[in-house]
Amino acid sequence: MEKLLNNISNEVTPHVVIFPLPIQGPVNCMLKLAELILSLSRGTISVTFINSEFIQHLLDLHSPAPARLSRFGPSFGFETVSDGLGPYENPRGGQQLANITNYLGDQAQATVSRLRELLVYGSAGPRRKPVTCIIADGFFWFMPDVAKEIGVPLVYFETVSPCGLWTYLCLPKMLQAGDLPFPGDDLDALVTSVPGMETYLRRRDLASFCRDYDPNDQVIQLFLKEAQYYSSAQGHILNTFDDLEGELLSHMRPFSPNMYTVGPLHLNLMTRLEQKQSDNVDSPLSFSNNIWQEDRSCLTWLDAQPSKSVLFVSIGSLAFMTKDQLVEFWHGLVNSGMRFLWVRRPNSVIDIVDEDQLDISDEVLAGTKERALIVSWVPQEAVLKHRAIGGFLTHSGWNSTLESIVEGVPMICWPFFVDQQVNSRLVSEVWKMGLDMKDNCNRVVIETMVKDLMGARKEEFLKKVDCMAKLAAQAVGPGGSSYNQLNRLIDDIKFKRLAIPSNAH
Ligand code: UDX
């Protein structure tokens, strides 16, 4: 009888529902994962990708991803849900993350039938197939209950850095040990209750919400819930590789015994599809999943610059700066005398109505005209790959960090929130691939750090990051750790090897 049941369940075509947090970074990562699953399983696994209506609208407007994924025919489909934030004109920045997640969590209860229909039947293609696995953002604390109710395995994909994630998972431990709330004002004091980080993690390297710790704050509540529910999943996908974070991963194993380290994911995708191309399989080699219009003219501008002479400046998709910080950045960059390509996303500077209000001297404007280009959004992976790029002033988002490592580009880190504070500490203190400017935004510091990164200490940083870039390439190459882990993930989905959570209802 058991054999008969197994045979019946094995006849159901594997069908994964992928559900990212509806913001640029996670959507980008999860689309890449979807493409890898579809491509490497050669159509034997179907994928339904759930976006918020807002993200889907932007993808349809600006991104080649929907057209690119259409090559998988009925094996791939998008589905949309509301993010609860109303009309598309309403703000959807970092400040709204908690609202979106809570809304989706509330909706998972209130509209469980909607999700359930989606999760039971999915939508990949005209032939509706039952869902056999859910891959959801690690921030979605409500998904273990949904997966249990539907009776399919849940794999969390945490698109933030594992080093950052590890500090979230240790929040209860930090509270218990008295490291949180901070027992004093010294932000340079070491935090001793995060195993593996005792020698370098300072209070200022924890997510900024730890600084004014308020147990009732809804953002903190979300991170505590993440720590509480994280282990309930049947597997955990992490965008990293063993040579980068292996030691920390060993501390995390008790929380996630079935860990798939598949990073750097974008390199895994590029390498795998390039390999398929050489196997004469038709695959596109541009993998942009950007939800905003890319200004590709910057690549022509870069073509005209000397090798490794340009600092790339970008603070990602959610971080923002104040008007005063913008003025400090601007002066520091120009005063460094270096060339720079600066992404200034619309609405990324608060309290500014128009740039004419800014206190920018004629000399600084002249220096900008002479040596810089300012644009609103670029194809970042292509920019970092360009031979003219010699450094990256980044907000230390995890995708940006990995993209920089893969291209061997040293970094100056100006972290904004969540995992970024931790990432920047590892970049500077553990991996020694750059400098950490956290909490220190003034023109003199910026000028000095740019000169150091692009001049005085250039070779020292290049050596470290080049070495890590080679290890990243090995990890995703045949037989490498991330190559093998990705194969294992796909096989586990294909052959339905993941445990099914027992139904709580
Ligand atoms: C968010 C969080 O801020 C970050 O800490 C977490 O690690 C992931 O989710 P985000 O601000 O989106 O990230 O930063 P990041 O993870 O670096 O992702 C930004 C993505 O946008 C990168 O893949 C980058 O290539 C892309 N990008 C950015 C562009 O394509 N063009 C740009 O001009 C800027």
mmCIF file with all atom_site columns, C-alpha atoms in Angstrom, residues 342-466:
data_model
loop_
_atom_site.group_PDB
_atom_site.id
_atom_site.type_symbol
_atom_site.label_atom_id
_atom_site.label_alt_id
_atom_site.label_comp_id
_atom_site.label_asym_id
_atom_site.label_entity_id
_atom_site.label_seq_id
_atom_site.pdbx_PDB_ins_code
_atom_site.Cartn_x
_atom_site.Cartn_y
_atom_site.Cartn_z
_atom_site.occupancy
_atom_site.B_iso_or_equiv
_atom_site.pdbx_formal_charge
_atom_site.auth_seq_id
_atom_site.auth_comp_id
_atom_site.auth_asym_id
_atom_site.auth_atom_id
_atom_site.pdbx_PDB_model_num
ATOM 1   C CA . TRP A 1 342 ? 27.113 57.805 -9.085  1.00 0.00 ? 342 TRP A CA 1
ATOM 2   C CA . VAL A 1 343 ? 23.663 56.204 -9.060  1.00 0.00 ? 343 VAL A CA 1
ATOM 3   C CA . ARG A 1 344 ? 21.149 58.597 -7.573  1.00 0.00 ? 344 ARG A CA 1
ATOM 4   C CA . ARG A 1 345 ? 17.882 56.740 -7.461  1.00 0.00 ? 345 ARG A CA 1
ATOM 5   C CA . PRO A 1 346 ? 14.821 59.008 -7.599  1.00 0.00 ? 346 PRO A CA 1
ATOM 6   C CA . ASN A 1 347 ? 13.585 59.683 -4.038  1.00 0.00 ? 347 ASN A CA 1
ATOM 7   C CA . SER A 1 348 ? 16.803 58.384 -2.493  1.00 0.00 ? 348 SER A CA 1
ATOM 8   C CA . VAL A 1 349 ? 17.484 61.729 -0.818  1.00 0.00 ? 349 VAL A CA 1
ATOM 9   C CA . ILE A 1 350 ? 14.993 62.799 1.780   1.00 0.00 ? 350 ILE A CA 1
ATOM 10  C CA . ASP A 1 351 ? 14.113 66.385 2.667   1.00 0.00 ? 351 ASP A CA 1
ATOM 11  C CA . ILE A 1 352 ? 15.093 67.686 -0.758  1.00 0.00 ? 352 ILE A CA 1
ATOM 12  C CA . VAL A 1 353 ? 12.794 69.429 -3.169  1.00 0.00 ? 353 VAL A CA 1
ATOM 13  C CA . ASP A 1 354 ? 15.198 70.406 -5.862  1.00 0.00 ? 354 ASP A CA 1
ATOM 14  C CA . GLU A 1 355 ? 18.946 70.181 -6.282  1.00 0.00 ? 355 GLU A CA 1
ATOM 15  C CA . ASP A 1 356 ? 19.338 73.933 -6.729  1.00 0.00 ? 356 ASP A CA 1
ATOM 16  C CA . GLN A 1 357 ? 18.677 74.238 -2.997  1.00 0.00 ? 357 GLN A CA 1
ATOM 17  C CA . LEU A 1 358 ? 21.913 72.388 -2.261  1.00 0.00 ? 358 LEU A CA 1
ATOM 18  C CA . ASP A 1 359 ? 24.983 74.113 -0.999  1.00 0.00 ? 359 ASP A CA 1
ATOM 19  C CA . ILE A 1 360 ? 27.370 72.882 -3.703  1.00 0.00 ? 360 ILE A CA 1
ATOM 20  C CA . SER A 1 361 ? 30.225 75.143 -4.748  1.00 0.00 ? 361 SER A CA 1
ATOM 21  C CA . ASP A 1 362 ? 31.077 75.945 -8.373  1.00 0.00 ? 362 ASP A CA 1
ATOM 22  C CA . GLU A 1 363 ? 34.383 74.084 -7.960  1.00 0.00 ? 363 GLU A CA 1
ATOM 23  C CA . VAL A 1 364 ? 32.554 70.944 -6.945  1.00 0.00 ? 364 VAL A CA 1
ATOM 24  C CA . LEU A 1 365 ? 30.150 71.261 -9.856  1.00 0.00 ? 365 LEU A CA 1
ATOM 25  C CA . ALA A 1 366 ? 33.085 71.771 -12.220 1.00 0.00 ? 366 ALA A CA 1
ATOM 26  C CA . GLY A 1 367 ? 34.900 68.713 -10.778 1.00 0.00 ? 367 GLY A CA 1
ATOM 27  C CA . THR A 1 368 ? 31.742 66.652 -11.267 1.00 0.00 ? 368 THR A CA 1
ATOM 28  C CA . LYS A 1 369 ? 31.431 67.701 -14.884 1.00 0.00 ? 369 LYS A CA 1
ATOM 29  C CA . GLU A 1 370 ? 35.067 66.893 -15.507 1.00 0.00 ? 370 GLU A CA 1
ATOM 30  C CA . ARG A 1 371 ? 35.324 63.489 -13.841 1.00 0.00 ? 371 ARG A CA 1
ATOM 31  C CA . ALA A 1 372 ? 31.901 62.083 -13.065 1.00 0.00 ? 372 ALA A CA 1
ATOM 32  C CA . LEU A 1 373 ? 28.618 60.800 -14.366 1.00 0.00 ? 373 LEU A CA 1
ATOM 33  C CA . ILE A 1 374 ? 25.408 60.855 -12.310 1.00 0.00 ? 374 ILE A CA 1
ATOM 34  C CA . VAL A 1 375 ? 22.569 58.572 -13.387 1.00 0.00 ? 375 VAL A CA 1
ATOM 35  C CA . SER A 1 376 ? 19.368 57.271 -11.833 1.00 0.00 ? 376 SER A CA 1
ATOM 36  C CA . TRP A 1 377 ? 19.745 53.477 -12.218 1.00 0.00 ? 377 TRP A CA 1
ATOM 37  C CA . VAL A 1 378 ? 22.303 51.301 -14.008 1.00 0.00 ? 378 VAL A CA 1
ATOM 38  C CA . PRO A 1 379 ? 22.749 47.667 -15.039 1.00 0.00 ? 379 PRO A CA 1
ATOM 39  C CA . GLN A 1 380 ? 24.878 47.127 -11.932 1.00 0.00 ? 380 GLN A CA 1
ATOM 40  C CA . GLU A 1 381 ? 26.289 43.699 -12.699 1.00 0.00 ? 381 GLU A CA 1
ATOM 41  C CA . ALA A 1 382 ? 27.543 44.960 -16.078 1.00 0.00 ? 382 ALA A CA 1
ATOM 42  C CA . VAL A 1 383 ? 28.958 48.099 -14.465 1.00 0.00 ? 383 VAL A CA 1
ATOM 43  C CA . LEU A 1 384 ? 30.894 46.164 -11.824 1.00 0.00 ? 384 LEU A CA 1
ATOM 44  C CA . LYS A 1 385 ? 32.222 43.874 -14.533 1.00 0.00 ? 385 LYS A CA 1
ATOM 45  C CA . HIS A 1 386 ? 33.538 46.826 -16.580 1.00 0.00 ? 386 HIS A CA 1
ATOM 46  C CA . ARG A 1 387 ? 37.340 47.133 -16.698 1.00 0.00 ? 387 ARG A CA 1
ATOM 47  C CA . ALA A 1 388 ? 37.120 50.852 -15.815 1.00 0.00 ? 388 ALA A CA 1
ATOM 48  C CA . ILE A 1 389 ? 35.669 50.199 -12.349 1.00 0.00 ? 389 ILE A CA 1
ATOM 49  C CA . GLY A 1 390 ? 38.279 50.256 -9.568  1.00 0.00 ? 390 GLY A CA 1
ATOM 50  C CA . GLY A 1 391 ? 36.139 50.529 -6.443  1.00 0.00 ? 391 GLY A CA 1
ATOM 51  C CA . PHE A 1 392 ? 32.583 50.509 -5.139  1.00 0.00 ? 392 PHE A CA 1
ATOM 52  C CA . LEU A 1 393 ? 31.139 52.845 -2.527  1.00 0.00 ? 393 LEU A CA 1
ATOM 53  C CA . THR A 1 394 ? 28.173 50.736 -1.491  1.00 0.00 ? 394 THR A CA 1
ATOM 54  C CA . HIS A 1 395 ? 25.404 50.514 1.120   1.00 0.00 ? 395 HIS A CA 1
ATOM 55  C CA . SER A 1 396 ? 26.553 46.886 1.627   1.00 0.00 ? 396 SER A CA 1
ATOM 56  C CA . GLY A 1 397 ? 23.303 45.239 0.550   1.00 0.00 ? 397 GLY A CA 1
ATOM 57  C CA . TRP A 1 398 ? 24.048 41.554 0.206   1.00 0.00 ? 398 TRP A CA 1
ATOM 58  C CA . ASN A 1 399 ? 23.526 41.366 -3.560  1.00 0.00 ? 399 ASN A CA 1
ATOM 59  C CA . SER A 1 400 ? 25.790 44.351 -4.112  1.00 0.00 ? 400 SER A CA 1
ATOM 60  C CA . THR A 1 401 ? 28.435 42.848 -1.833  1.00 0.00 ? 401 THR A CA 1
ATOM 61  C CA . LEU A 1 402 ? 28.422 39.518 -3.678  1.00 0.00 ? 402 LEU A CA 1
ATOM 62  C CA . GLU A 1 403 ? 28.381 41.211 -7.083  1.00 0.00 ? 403 GLU A CA 1
ATOM 63  C CA . SER A 1 404 ? 31.421 43.252 -6.060  1.00 0.00 ? 404 SER A CA 1
ATOM 64  C CA . ILE A 1 405 ? 33.277 40.200 -4.758  1.00 0.00 ? 405 ILE A CA 1
ATOM 65  C CA . VAL A 1 406 ? 32.582 38.219 -7.928  1.00 0.00 ? 406 VAL A CA 1
ATOM 66  C CA . GLU A 1 407 ? 34.042 41.019 -10.071 1.00 0.00 ? 407 GLU A CA 1
ATOM 67  C CA . GLY A 1 408 ? 37.026 41.544 -7.750  1.00 0.00 ? 408 GLY A CA 1
ATOM 68  C CA . VAL A 1 409 ? 36.064 45.129 -6.872  1.00 0.00 ? 409 VAL A CA 1
ATOM 69  C CA . PRO A 1 410 ? 37.167 46.483 -3.436  1.00 0.00 ? 410 PRO A CA 1
ATOM 70  C CA . MET A 1 411 ? 34.524 48.327 -1.413  1.00 0.00 ? 411 MET A CA 1
ATOM 71  C CA . ILE A 1 412 ? 33.929 51.332 0.792   1.00 0.00 ? 412 ILE A CA 1
ATOM 72  C CA . CYS A 1 413 ? 30.912 50.459 2.896   1.00 0.00 ? 413 CYS A CA 1
ATOM 73  C CA . TRP A 1 414 ? 28.290 52.935 4.038   1.00 0.00 ? 414 TRP A CA 1
ATOM 74  C CA . PRO A 1 415 ? 25.682 50.596 5.532   1.00 0.00 ? 415 PRO A CA 1
ATOM 75  C CA . PHE A 1 416 ? 22.145 51.819 6.025   1.00 0.00 ? 416 PHE A CA 1
ATOM 76  C CA . PHE A 1 417 ? 20.128 49.146 7.827   1.00 0.00 ? 417 PHE A CA 1
ATOM 77  C CA . VAL A 1 418 ? 19.369 45.459 8.560   1.00 0.00 ? 418 VAL A CA 1
ATOM 78  C CA . ASP A 1 419 ? 22.183 43.069 7.517   1.00 0.00 ? 419 ASP A CA 1
ATOM 79  C CA . GLN A 1 420 ? 24.204 45.877 5.935   1.00 0.00 ? 420 GLN A CA 1
ATOM 80  C CA . GLN A 1 421 ? 25.836 46.902 9.233   1.00 0.00 ? 421 GLN A CA 1
ATOM 81  C CA . VAL A 1 422 ? 27.109 43.341 9.701   1.00 0.00 ? 422 VAL A CA 1
ATOM 82  C CA . ASN A 1 423 ? 28.160 42.871 6.068   1.00 0.00 ? 423 ASN A CA 1
ATOM 83  C CA . SER A 1 424 ? 30.321 45.979 6.137   1.00 0.00 ? 424 SER A CA 1
ATOM 84  C CA . ARG A 1 425 ? 32.116 44.737 9.252   1.00 0.00 ? 425 ARG A CA 1
ATOM 85  C CA . LEU A 1 426 ? 32.999 41.456 7.583   1.00 0.00 ? 426 LEU A CA 1
ATOM 86  C CA . VAL A 1 427 ? 34.100 43.201 4.373   1.00 0.00 ? 427 VAL A CA 1
ATOM 87  C CA . SER A 1 428 ? 36.550 45.386 6.276   1.00 0.00 ? 428 SER A CA 1
ATOM 88  C CA . GLU A 1 429 ? 37.574 43.346 9.306   1.00 0.00 ? 429 GLU A CA 1
ATOM 89  C CA . VAL A 1 430 ? 37.305 39.701 8.319   1.00 0.00 ? 430 VAL A CA 1
ATOM 90  C CA . TRP A 1 431 ? 37.667 39.556 4.544   1.00 0.00 ? 431 TRP A CA 1
ATOM 91  C CA . LYS A 1 432 ? 39.814 42.726 4.366   1.00 0.00 ? 432 LYS A CA 1
ATOM 92  C CA . MET A 1 433 ? 38.337 43.661 1.005   1.00 0.00 ? 433 MET A CA 1
ATOM 93  C CA . GLY A 1 434 ? 37.711 47.310 1.768   1.00 0.00 ? 434 GLY A CA 1
ATOM 94  C CA . LEU A 1 435 ? 36.890 49.987 4.303   1.00 0.00 ? 435 LEU A CA 1
ATOM 95  C CA . ASP A 1 436 ? 33.924 50.492 6.619   1.00 0.00 ? 436 ASP A CA 1
ATOM 96  C CA . MET A 1 437 ? 32.612 54.063 6.716   1.00 0.00 ? 437 MET A CA 1
ATOM 97  C CA . LYS A 1 438 ? 29.669 53.289 8.948   1.00 0.00 ? 438 LYS A CA 1
ATOM 98  C CA . ASP A 1 439 ? 28.380 56.124 11.165  1.00 0.00 ? 439 ASP A CA 1
ATOM 99  C CA . ASN A 1 440 ? 30.925 58.445 9.629   1.00 0.00 ? 440 ASN A CA 1
ATOM 100 C CA . CYS A 1 441 ? 29.565 60.417 6.753   1.00 0.00 ? 441 CYS A CA 1
ATOM 101 C CA . ASN A 1 442 ? 31.621 63.548 6.258   1.00 0.00 ? 442 ASN A CA 1
ATOM 102 C CA . ARG A 1 443 ? 33.514 64.911 3.293   1.00 0.00 ? 443 ARG A CA 1
ATOM 103 C CA . VAL A 1 444 ? 36.964 64.443 4.829   1.00 0.00 ? 444 VAL A CA 1
ATOM 104 C CA . VAL A 1 445 ? 36.368 60.787 5.698   1.00 0.00 ? 445 VAL A CA 1
ATOM 105 C CA . ILE A 1 446 ? 34.934 60.128 2.236   1.00 0.00 ? 446 ILE A CA 1
ATOM 106 C CA . GLU A 1 447 ? 37.833 61.849 0.487   1.00 0.00 ? 447 GLU A CA 1
ATOM 107 C CA . THR A 1 448 ? 40.412 59.962 2.572   1.00 0.00 ? 448 THR A CA 1
ATOM 108 C CA . MET A 1 449 ? 38.759 56.578 2.115   1.00 0.00 ? 449 MET A CA 1
ATOM 109 C CA . VAL A 1 450 ? 38.343 57.023 -1.650  1.00 0.00 ? 450 VAL A CA 1
ATOM 110 C CA . LYS A 1 451 ? 42.013 57.958 -1.971  1.00 0.00 ? 451 LYS A CA 1
ATOM 111 C CA . ASP A 1 452 ? 42.997 54.960 0.148   1.00 0.00 ? 452 ASP A CA 1
ATOM 112 C CA . LEU A 1 453 ? 40.816 52.480 -1.733  1.00 0.00 ? 453 LEU A CA 1
ATOM 113 C CA . MET A 1 454 ? 41.674 53.703 -5.214  1.00 0.00 ? 454 MET A CA 1
ATOM 114 C CA . GLY A 1 455 ? 45.255 54.761 -4.495  1.00 0.00 ? 455 GLY A CA 1
ATOM 115 C CA . ALA A 1 456 ? 47.421 54.156 -1.432  1.00 0.00 ? 456 ALA A CA 1
ATOM 116 C CA . ARG A 1 457 ? 45.956 50.787 -0.398  1.00 0.00 ? 457 ARG A CA 1
ATOM 117 C CA . LYS A 1 458 ? 44.627 49.689 -3.776  1.00 0.00 ? 458 LYS A CA 1
ATOM 118 C CA . GLU A 1 459 ? 46.904 46.667 -4.239  1.00 0.00 ? 459 GLU A CA 1
ATOM 119 C CA . GLU A 1 460 ? 46.287 45.341 -0.740  1.00 0.00 ? 460 GLU A CA 1
ATOM 120 C CA . PHE A 1 461 ? 42.489 45.301 -1.240  1.00 0.00 ? 461 PHE A CA 1
ATOM 121 C CA . LEU A 1 462 ? 42.643 44.083 -4.822  1.00 0.00 ? 462 LEU A CA 1
ATOM 122 C CA . LYS A 1 463 ? 44.718 41.101 -3.783  1.00 0.00 ? 463 LYS A CA 1
ATOM 123 C CA . LYS A 1 464 ? 42.182 40.007 -1.164  1.00 0.00 ? 464 LYS A CA 1
ATOM 124 C CA . VAL A 1 465 ? 39.107 40.504 -3.294  1.00 0.00 ? 465 VAL A CA 1
ATOM 125 C CA . ASP A 1 466 ? 40.692 38.873 -6.357  1.00 0.00 ? 466 ASP A CA 1
#
